[in-house]
Short mmCIF file of C-alpha atoms in Angstrom, two decimals:
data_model
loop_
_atom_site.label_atom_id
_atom_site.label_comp_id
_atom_site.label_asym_id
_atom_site.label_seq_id
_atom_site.Cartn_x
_atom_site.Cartn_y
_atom_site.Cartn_z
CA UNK D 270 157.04 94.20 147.55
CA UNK D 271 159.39 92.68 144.95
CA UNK D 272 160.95 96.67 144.72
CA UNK D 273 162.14 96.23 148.48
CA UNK D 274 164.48 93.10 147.69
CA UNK D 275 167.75 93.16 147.13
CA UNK D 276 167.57 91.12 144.30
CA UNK D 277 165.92 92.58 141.09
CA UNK D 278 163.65 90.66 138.80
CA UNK D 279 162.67 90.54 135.25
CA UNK D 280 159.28 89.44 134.05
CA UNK D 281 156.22 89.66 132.01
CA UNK D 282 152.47 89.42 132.75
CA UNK D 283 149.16 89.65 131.13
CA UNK D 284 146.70 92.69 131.76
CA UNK D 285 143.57 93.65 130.57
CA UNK D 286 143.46 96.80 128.28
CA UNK D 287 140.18 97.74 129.93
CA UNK D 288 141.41 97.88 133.68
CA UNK D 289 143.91 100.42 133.05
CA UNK D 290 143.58 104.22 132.67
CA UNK D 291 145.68 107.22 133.50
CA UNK D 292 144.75 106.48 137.07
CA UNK D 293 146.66 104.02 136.95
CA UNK D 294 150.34 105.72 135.80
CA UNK D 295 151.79 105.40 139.78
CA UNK D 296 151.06 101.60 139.47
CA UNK D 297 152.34 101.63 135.87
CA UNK D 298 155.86 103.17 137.44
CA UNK D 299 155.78 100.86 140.11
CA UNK D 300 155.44 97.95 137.57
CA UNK D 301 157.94 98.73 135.97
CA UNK D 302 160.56 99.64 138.81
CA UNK D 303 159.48 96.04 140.39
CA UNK D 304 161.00 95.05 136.78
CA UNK D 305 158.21 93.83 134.42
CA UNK D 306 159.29 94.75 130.83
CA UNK D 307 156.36 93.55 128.76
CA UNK D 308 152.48 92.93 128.97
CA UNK D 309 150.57 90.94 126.81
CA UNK D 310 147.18 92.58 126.27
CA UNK D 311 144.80 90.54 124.39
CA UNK D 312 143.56 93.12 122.47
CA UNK D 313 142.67 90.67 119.61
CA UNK D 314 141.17 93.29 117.40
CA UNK D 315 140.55 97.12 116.36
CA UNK D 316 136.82 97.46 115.31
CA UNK D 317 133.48 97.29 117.11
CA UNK D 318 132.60 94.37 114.88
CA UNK D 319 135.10 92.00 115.67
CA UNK D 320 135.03 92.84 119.14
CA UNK D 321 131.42 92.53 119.76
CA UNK D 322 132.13 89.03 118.09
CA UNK D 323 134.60 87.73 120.19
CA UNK D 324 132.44 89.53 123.18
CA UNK D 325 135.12 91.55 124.31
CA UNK D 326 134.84 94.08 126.78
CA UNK D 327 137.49 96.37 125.87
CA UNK D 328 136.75 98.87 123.55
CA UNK D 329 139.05 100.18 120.68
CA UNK D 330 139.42 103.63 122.39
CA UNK D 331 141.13 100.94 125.61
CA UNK D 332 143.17 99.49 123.76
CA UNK D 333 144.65 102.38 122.18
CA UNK D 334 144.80 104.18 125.43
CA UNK D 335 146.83 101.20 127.03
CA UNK D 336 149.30 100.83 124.35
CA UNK D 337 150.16 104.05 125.11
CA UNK D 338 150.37 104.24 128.33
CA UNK D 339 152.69 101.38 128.94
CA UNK D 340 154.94 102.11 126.07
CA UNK D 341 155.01 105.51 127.14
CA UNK D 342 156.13 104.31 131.24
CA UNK D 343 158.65 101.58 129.24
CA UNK D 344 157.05 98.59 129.17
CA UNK D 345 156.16 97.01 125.42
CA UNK D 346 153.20 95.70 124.48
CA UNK D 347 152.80 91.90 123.02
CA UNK D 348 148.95 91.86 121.90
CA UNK D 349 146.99 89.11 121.08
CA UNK D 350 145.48 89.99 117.63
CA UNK D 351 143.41 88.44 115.43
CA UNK D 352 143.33 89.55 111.47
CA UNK D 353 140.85 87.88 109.84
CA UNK D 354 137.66 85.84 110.91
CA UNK D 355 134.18 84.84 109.12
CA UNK D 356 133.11 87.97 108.91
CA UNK D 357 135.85 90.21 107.93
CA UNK D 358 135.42 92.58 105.73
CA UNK D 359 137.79 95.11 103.57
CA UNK D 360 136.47 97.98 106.11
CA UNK D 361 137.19 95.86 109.68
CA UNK D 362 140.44 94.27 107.99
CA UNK D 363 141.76 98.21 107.56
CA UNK D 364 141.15 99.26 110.97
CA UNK D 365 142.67 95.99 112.36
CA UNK D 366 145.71 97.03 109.93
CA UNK D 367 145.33 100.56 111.04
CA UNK D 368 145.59 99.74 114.96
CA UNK D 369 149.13 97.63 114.22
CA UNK D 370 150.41 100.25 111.98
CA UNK D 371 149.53 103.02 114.50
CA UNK D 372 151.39 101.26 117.17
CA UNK D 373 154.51 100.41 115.20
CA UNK D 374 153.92 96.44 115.95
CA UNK D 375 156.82 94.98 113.86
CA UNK D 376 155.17 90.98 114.12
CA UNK D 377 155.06 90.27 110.25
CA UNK D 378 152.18 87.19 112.11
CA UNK D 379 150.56 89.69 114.08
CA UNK D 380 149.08 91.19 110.36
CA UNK D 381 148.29 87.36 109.24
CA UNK D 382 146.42 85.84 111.91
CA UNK D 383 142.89 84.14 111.63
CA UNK D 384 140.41 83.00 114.33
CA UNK D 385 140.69 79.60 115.26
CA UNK D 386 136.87 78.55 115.83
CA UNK D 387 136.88 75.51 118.21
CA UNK D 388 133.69 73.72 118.80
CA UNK D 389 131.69 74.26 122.05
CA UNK D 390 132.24 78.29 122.02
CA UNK D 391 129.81 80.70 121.26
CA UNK D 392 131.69 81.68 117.93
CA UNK D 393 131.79 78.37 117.17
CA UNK D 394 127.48 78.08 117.48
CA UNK D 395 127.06 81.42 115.75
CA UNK D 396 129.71 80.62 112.50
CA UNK D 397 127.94 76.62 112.29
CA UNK D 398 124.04 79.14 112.24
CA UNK D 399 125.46 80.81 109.68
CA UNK D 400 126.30 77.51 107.37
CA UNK D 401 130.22 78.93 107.31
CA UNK D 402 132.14 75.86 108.58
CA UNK D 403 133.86 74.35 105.79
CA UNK D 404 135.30 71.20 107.96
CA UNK D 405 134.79 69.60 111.36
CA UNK D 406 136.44 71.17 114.49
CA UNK D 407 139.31 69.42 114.15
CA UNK D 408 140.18 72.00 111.57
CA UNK D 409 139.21 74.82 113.69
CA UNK D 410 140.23 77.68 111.36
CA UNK D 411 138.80 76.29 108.27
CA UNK D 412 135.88 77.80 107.23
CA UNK D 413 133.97 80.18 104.25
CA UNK D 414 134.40 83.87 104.19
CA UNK D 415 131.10 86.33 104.00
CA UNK D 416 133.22 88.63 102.16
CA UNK D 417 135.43 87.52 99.12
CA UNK D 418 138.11 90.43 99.75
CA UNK D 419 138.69 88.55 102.89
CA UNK D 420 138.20 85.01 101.70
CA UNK D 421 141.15 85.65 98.88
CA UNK D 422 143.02 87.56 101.24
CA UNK D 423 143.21 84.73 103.75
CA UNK D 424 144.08 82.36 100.63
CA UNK D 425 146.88 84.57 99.66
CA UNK D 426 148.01 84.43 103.69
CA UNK D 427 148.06 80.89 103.39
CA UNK D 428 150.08 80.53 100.75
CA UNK D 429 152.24 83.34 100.85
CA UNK D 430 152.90 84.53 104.22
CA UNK D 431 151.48 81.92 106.85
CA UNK D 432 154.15 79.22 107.05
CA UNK D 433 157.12 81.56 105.53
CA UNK D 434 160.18 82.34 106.82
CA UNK D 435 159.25 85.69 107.92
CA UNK D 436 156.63 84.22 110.04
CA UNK D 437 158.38 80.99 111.45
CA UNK D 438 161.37 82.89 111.99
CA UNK D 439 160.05 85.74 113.84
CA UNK D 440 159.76 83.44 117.39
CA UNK D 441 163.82 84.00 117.80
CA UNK D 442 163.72 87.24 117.52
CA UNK D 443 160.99 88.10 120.13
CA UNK D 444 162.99 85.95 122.13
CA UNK D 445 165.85 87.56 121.72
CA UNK D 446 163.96 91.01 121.80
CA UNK D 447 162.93 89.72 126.00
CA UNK D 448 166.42 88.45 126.79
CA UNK D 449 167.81 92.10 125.42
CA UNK D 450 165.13 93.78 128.01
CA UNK D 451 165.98 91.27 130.58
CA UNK D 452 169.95 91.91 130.14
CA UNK D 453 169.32 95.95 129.76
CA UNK D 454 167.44 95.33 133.25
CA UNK D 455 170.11 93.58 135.19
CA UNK D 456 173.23 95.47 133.26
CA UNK D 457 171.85 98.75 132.18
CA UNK D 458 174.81 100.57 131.05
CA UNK D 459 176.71 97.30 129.28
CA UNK D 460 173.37 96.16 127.62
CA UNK D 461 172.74 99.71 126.19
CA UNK D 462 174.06 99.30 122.93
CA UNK D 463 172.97 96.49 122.20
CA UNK D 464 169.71 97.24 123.16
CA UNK D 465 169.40 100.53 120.71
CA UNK D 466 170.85 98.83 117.84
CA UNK D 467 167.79 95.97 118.37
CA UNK D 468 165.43 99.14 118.82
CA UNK D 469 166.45 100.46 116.04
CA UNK D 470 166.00 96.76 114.08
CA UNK D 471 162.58 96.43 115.36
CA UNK D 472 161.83 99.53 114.18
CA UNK D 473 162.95 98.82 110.80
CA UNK D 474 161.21 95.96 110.75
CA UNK D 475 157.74 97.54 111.82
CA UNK D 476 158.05 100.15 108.90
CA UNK D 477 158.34 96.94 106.54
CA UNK D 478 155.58 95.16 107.80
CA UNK D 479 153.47 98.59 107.86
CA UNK D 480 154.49 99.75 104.21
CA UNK D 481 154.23 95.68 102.93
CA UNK D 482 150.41 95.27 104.64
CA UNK D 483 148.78 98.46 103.19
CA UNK D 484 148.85 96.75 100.09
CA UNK D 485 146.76 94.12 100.98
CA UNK D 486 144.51 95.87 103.46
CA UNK D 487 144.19 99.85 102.41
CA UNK D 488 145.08 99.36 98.56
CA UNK D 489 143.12 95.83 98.45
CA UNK D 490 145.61 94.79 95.69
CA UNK D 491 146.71 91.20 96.07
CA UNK D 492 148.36 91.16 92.89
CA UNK D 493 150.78 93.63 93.79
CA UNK D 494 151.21 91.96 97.11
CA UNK D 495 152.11 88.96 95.10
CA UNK D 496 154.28 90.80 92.60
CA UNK D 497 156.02 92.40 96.56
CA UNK D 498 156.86 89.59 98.38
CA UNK D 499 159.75 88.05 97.66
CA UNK D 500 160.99 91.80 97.75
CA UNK D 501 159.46 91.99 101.08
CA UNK D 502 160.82 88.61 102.73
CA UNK D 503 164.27 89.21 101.76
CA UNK D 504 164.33 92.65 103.74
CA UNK D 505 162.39 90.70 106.61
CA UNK D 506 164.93 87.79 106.69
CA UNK D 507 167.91 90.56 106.23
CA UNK D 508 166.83 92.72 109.22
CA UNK D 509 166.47 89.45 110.74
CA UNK D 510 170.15 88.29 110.09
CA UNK D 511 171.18 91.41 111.50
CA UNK D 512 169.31 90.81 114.72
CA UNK D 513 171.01 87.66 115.47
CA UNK D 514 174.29 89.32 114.45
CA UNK D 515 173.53 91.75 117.36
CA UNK D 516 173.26 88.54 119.60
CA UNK D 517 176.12 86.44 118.86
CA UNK D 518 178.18 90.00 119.10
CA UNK D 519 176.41 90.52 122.69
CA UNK D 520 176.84 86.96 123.92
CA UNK D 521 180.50 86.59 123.52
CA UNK D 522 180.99 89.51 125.82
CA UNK D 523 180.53 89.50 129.92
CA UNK D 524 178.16 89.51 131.78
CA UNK D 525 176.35 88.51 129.12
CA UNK D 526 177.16 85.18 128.10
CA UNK D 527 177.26 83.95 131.78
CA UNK D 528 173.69 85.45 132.12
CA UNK D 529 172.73 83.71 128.64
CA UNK D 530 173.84 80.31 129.55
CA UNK D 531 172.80 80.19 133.33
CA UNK D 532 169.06 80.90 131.50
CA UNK D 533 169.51 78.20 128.48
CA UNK D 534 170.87 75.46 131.05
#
């Protein structure tokens, strides 16, 4: 077993929610003693409608059940999570929100994604049946809306929120979120600080997104959210700045910067 090396590790994997359940907290321990420091669990959505639609096996009460347990043993959770899709409506949109509130996930994306329908899927057959495809499948997430909440709500993403800052800027900092685990993994007691003042960031950071998003899908006012956002990416982008304050900091100290650059190079 990688735990009986010399040499310790640090890595990710994927899991599925379903095929772990308290049963499983010894191999949870071990997991995270062999070093993994984050699963991603496609989870991809937080109501039995969208879940029987992208025929998932995993029910809500799984996914909520292993979020939990993982954070709880110290290892974070990346999901794979889809927002909006065809068939959204304002009721599935608030439970998604609900589920990535609930859990504290500070991706600003994570609360804007859409399903990407690609041609040859089952989705793909059951959205063209229902006349919803606005383009060809080279355009895989353009289609119509059942519901017009949703429809102007995914209009509002696109203009607002989908290729912003906040969004396109957020792949550095789970980046540097993984290199802080890794470090805090290999140098426990040097990476410590650093690691709590990035906790502390994130945490920040998933209060904005949660307070932000309830306008759009528990208040259902997209006018406010409009009259919010500039508000809203300037504390995103500022919690941001601080993050990668927190890094340059780190990386001119040892054994840090040696670690950093032996990884980049």
């Amino acid at each position: 077993m990688l735990i009986d090396y010399d040499t310790k590790f640090s890595f990710w994997c994927f899991i599925r929610a379903d095929t772990f359940d308290e049963s499983d907290i010894p191999l949870i321990k071990l997991m995270k003693e062999a070093g993994i420091y984050n699963i991603n669990m496609g989870i991809e959505a937080a109501n039995d409608q969208d879940l029987l639609l992208y025929n998932k096996r995993a029910t809500l009460a799984d996914n909520n059940r292993s979020v939990d347990l993982f954070r709880y043993h110290g290892i974070d959770i990346a999901p794979g999570f889809i927002m909006l899709n065809p068939y959204s409506t304002k009721d599935t949109l608030k439970q998604n929100y609900e589920f990535l509130s609930r859990h504290s996930i500070e991706s600003v994306f994570f609360y804007t994604t859409i399903l990407s329908v690609y041609k040859g899927t089952q989705i793909y057959d059951t959205v063209n049946k229902d006349k919803l495809l606005k383009s060809n499948y080279l355009e895989p997430s353009k289609y119509h809306f059942i519901d017009e909440f949703a429809s102007d709500t995914n209009d509002f993403l696109i203009r607002r929120l989908r290729k912003s800052p906040s969004v396109i800027g957020e792949n550095e900092i789970t980046l540097l979120w993984y290199l802080v685990l890794s470090l805090k993994r290999f140098f426990p007691d040097e990476a410590a600080p650093y690691f709590e003042e990035i906790r502390m960031l994130r945490k920040q950071l998933a209060n904005e997104s949660k307070q932000y998003f309830k306008i759009i899908y528990v208040d259902n006012d997209l006018e406010h959210a409009e009259q919010c956002f500039q508000d809203f990416e300037k504390r995103v982008l500022d919690i941001y700045a601080l993050m990668s304050n927190v890094k340059l900091r780190m990386l001119k100290k040892e054994p840090f910067r040696s670690y950093y650059l032996r990884e980049k190079f």
